[in-house]
Amino acid sequence: MAIILDGKKLRDKILSELKLKIDKYETKPKLVVILVGENPASKIYVNNKKKTAEKLGIISEVLEYPENITETELLNKIKELNNDKSVTAILVQLPLPKHISKENVMNTITPEKDVDGFTPYNFGKLFSGETPTVYPCTPKGILLLLNEYNIKLEGKHVVIIGRSNIVGRPLSQMILNENATVTVCHSHTQNLTDIIKTADVVISAVGKNIIKGEMLKNDCVIVDVGIFKDENGKTRGDVDFESASQIASYISPVPGGVGPMTITSLMLNTIELFEKSL
Ligand code: GUN
């Protein structure tokens, strides 16, 4: 039976240390989260970010805008936050409505307040093997979790499924930095099951239940980034936990694995930006 990669436990440990750190500062970091529209999942995520930040003593503000806000209005708001000295971190929750260019939004956030590490400057740094201001939250959380369990990636074959800008793409670079051999699979990949069978580490960020135990190599490590509700309303990940946990050596559960680590990384990034601003 696989060992559980417990994201909640590590989150609690890191956040309690962070709280002590923040308590020591007279001025506090301020995280502003911009939420556009009514996406129910985004609302839950944003609410969790705000609640977690406040528990740590981070000042947190959520700016909610209707679906029909114009791109210009949104960009002007971001420029205002860029110029506001009290604001140390800016996060624009994704996805955005179709009429707003994500590229223009990311181009507008100043890299020094880019708490997601998603601006072209920070992405460019990451993809050229340099150090960005901060690393994107979900990939960072995954690496913290693997590190906590002493799972080394050097020389290993890591198969990432999903090539989003939020997870797959930045994660591929960060794992390359760990000297792993990285394969990034996606919806057009042929022979996915053959590739998965050769993986020492499988990281799946698809949002569909696609991985079963019989597809895996014995003793591999499984990181499940997917999270969605199945037809019975049950929260599920990309991996069939029952069968995969019989084959893998380590496995992250859903919920309670990567999710808590993403928010932990956001808090770590908020503090890093704050400290750099001092
Ligand atoms: N939507 C889903 N995950 C994320 C994230 O990590 N950052 C932002 N900005 N939006 C998201």
XYZ file of C-alpha atoms in Angstrom, residues 22-207:
186
model
C 4.620 37.578 9.699
C 3.927 38.384 13.369
C 7.450 39.786 13.610
C 6.875 42.439 10.937
C 5.347 45.765 11.881
C 4.053 46.451 8.377
C 2.166 43.555 6.790
C 2.068 42.110 3.290
C -1.054 42.933 1.295
C -2.446 40.486 -1.254
C -5.086 41.736 -3.687
C -7.043 39.090 -5.591
C -9.076 40.098 -8.635
C -12.063 37.933 -9.480
C -14.013 38.546 -12.685
C -17.407 36.921 -13.240
C -19.333 34.194 -11.482
C -17.288 30.997 -11.949
C -18.340 28.983 -8.841
C -15.033 27.094 -8.521
C -13.056 30.347 -8.782
C -15.214 31.887 -6.047
C -14.408 29.009 -3.704
C -10.661 29.196 -4.490
C -10.558 32.968 -3.998
C -12.436 32.736 -0.732
C -9.986 30.108 0.552
C -7.035 32.291 -0.430
C -8.468 35.269 1.441
C -9.325 33.249 4.559
C -5.901 31.592 4.687
C -4.103 34.909 4.177
C -6.074 36.601 6.945
C -5.364 33.787 9.410
C -1.659 34.451 8.868
C -1.934 38.196 9.356
C -1.622 39.025 5.653
C -3.900 41.874 4.626
C -6.140 40.498 1.925
C -8.600 42.171 -0.384
C -10.789 40.560 -3.041
C -11.909 42.858 -5.858
C -14.927 41.350 -7.580
C -15.952 42.553 -11.026
C -18.908 41.585 -13.191
C -18.411 39.330 -16.235
C -18.920 42.329 -18.548
C -16.106 44.520 -17.191
C -14.088 45.827 -20.152
C -10.476 44.878 -20.642
C -9.471 48.546 -20.370
C -11.219 48.927 -17.020
C -9.505 45.812 -15.705
C -6.075 46.870 -16.967
C -6.522 50.316 -15.411
C -7.346 48.715 -12.068
C -4.199 46.571 -12.263
C -2.099 49.657 -13.075
C -3.569 51.372 -10.009
C -2.573 48.388 -7.841
C 0.915 48.358 -9.398
C 1.328 51.962 -8.230
C -0.180 51.433 -4.764
C 2.752 51.061 -2.344
C 0.613 49.289 0.268
C -0.123 46.427 -2.167
C 2.701 43.879 -2.273
C 1.053 41.034 -4.234
C -1.493 40.914 -7.075
C -3.336 37.814 -8.273
C -5.841 37.779 -11.133
C -7.886 34.619 -10.798
C -8.068 32.523 -13.972
C -9.935 31.725 -16.139
C -10.980 35.159 -17.381
C -14.013 35.822 -19.615
C -13.282 35.333 -23.342
C -13.409 39.044 -24.231
C -10.456 39.791 -21.938
C -6.976 38.922 -23.187
C -5.131 36.956 -20.534
C -1.924 37.951 -22.279
C -2.688 41.676 -21.897
C -3.601 41.161 -18.244
C -0.385 39.272 -17.489
C 1.614 41.891 -19.390
C 0.170 44.591 -17.148
C 0.908 43.110 -13.703
C 4.275 44.377 -12.525
C 6.653 41.385 -12.105
C 7.569 42.514 -8.546
C 3.930 41.963 -7.451
C 3.273 38.911 -9.649
C 2.485 36.412 -6.887
C 1.576 33.652 -9.406
C 4.810 33.987 -11.369
C 2.662 34.167 -14.519
C 3.839 37.436 -16.112
C 5.919 37.126 -19.307
C 8.972 38.398 -17.421
C 8.735 35.709 -14.751
C 7.725 32.982 -17.213
C 10.634 34.004 -19.436
C 13.051 33.787 -16.516
C 11.741 30.331 -15.624
C 11.916 29.030 -19.192
C 15.424 30.339 -19.743
C 16.677 28.521 -16.651
C 17.022 31.714 -14.591
C 15.386 32.499 -11.255
C 11.963 34.191 -11.479
C 10.723 36.582 -8.775
C 8.580 33.676 -7.499
C 7.695 30.225 -8.863
C 4.096 29.369 -9.897
C 2.079 28.088 -6.944
C 0.865 24.627 -7.949
C 4.224 23.432 -9.349
C 6.001 24.889 -6.317
C 3.571 23.102 -3.988
C 4.145 19.793 -5.774
C 7.924 20.097 -5.403
C 7.598 21.032 -1.715
C 5.430 17.961 -1.151
C 7.860 15.604 -2.928
C 10.768 17.153 -1.044
C 9.019 16.656 2.304
C 8.905 12.908 1.625
C 12.520 12.910 0.428
C 11.536 11.892 -3.092
C 14.447 12.742 -5.365
C 13.824 13.510 -9.022
C 17.382 13.500 -10.336
C 17.737 11.069 -13.230
C 14.115 9.916 -12.883
C 11.614 9.788 -15.717
C 8.837 12.193 -14.748
C 5.714 12.107 -16.900
C 3.518 15.192 -16.665
C 0.042 14.916 -18.152
C -1.385 18.319 -19.090
C 0.373 21.347 -20.609
C -1.471 24.291 -19.054
C 0.323 27.521 -18.189
C -0.823 27.085 -14.588
C 0.617 23.597 -14.024
C 2.156 21.503 -16.810
C 4.360 24.020 -18.616
C 6.007 25.705 -15.599
C 6.242 22.366 -13.764
C 8.148 20.852 -16.697
C 10.842 23.521 -16.335
C 11.048 23.251 -12.566
C 11.423 19.474 -12.797
C 14.058 19.866 -15.476
C 15.919 22.061 -12.980
C 15.866 19.043 -10.641
C 17.784 17.080 -13.323
C 14.903 14.749 -14.114
C 14.030 13.505 -17.604
C 10.687 15.112 -18.343
C 7.958 13.997 -20.745
C 4.963 16.315 -21.127
C 1.850 14.532 -22.435
C -1.415 16.144 -23.531
C -4.661 15.519 -25.393
C -2.847 14.756 -28.692
C -0.299 12.356 -27.192
C -0.257 8.943 -28.838
C 0.373 5.796 -26.791
C -0.164 7.592 -23.487
C -0.465 4.304 -21.606
C 2.911 3.084 -22.957
C 4.538 6.317 -21.786
C 2.925 6.187 -18.333
C 4.211 2.610 -17.910
C 7.797 3.936 -18.137
C 7.291 6.719 -15.566
C 9.055 6.769 -12.204
C 6.851 9.731 -11.288
C 3.442 10.510 -12.828
C 1.989 13.986 -12.330
C -1.497 14.289 -13.764
C -3.248 17.639 -14.214
C -6.096 16.896 -16.575
C -9.371 17.108 -14.622
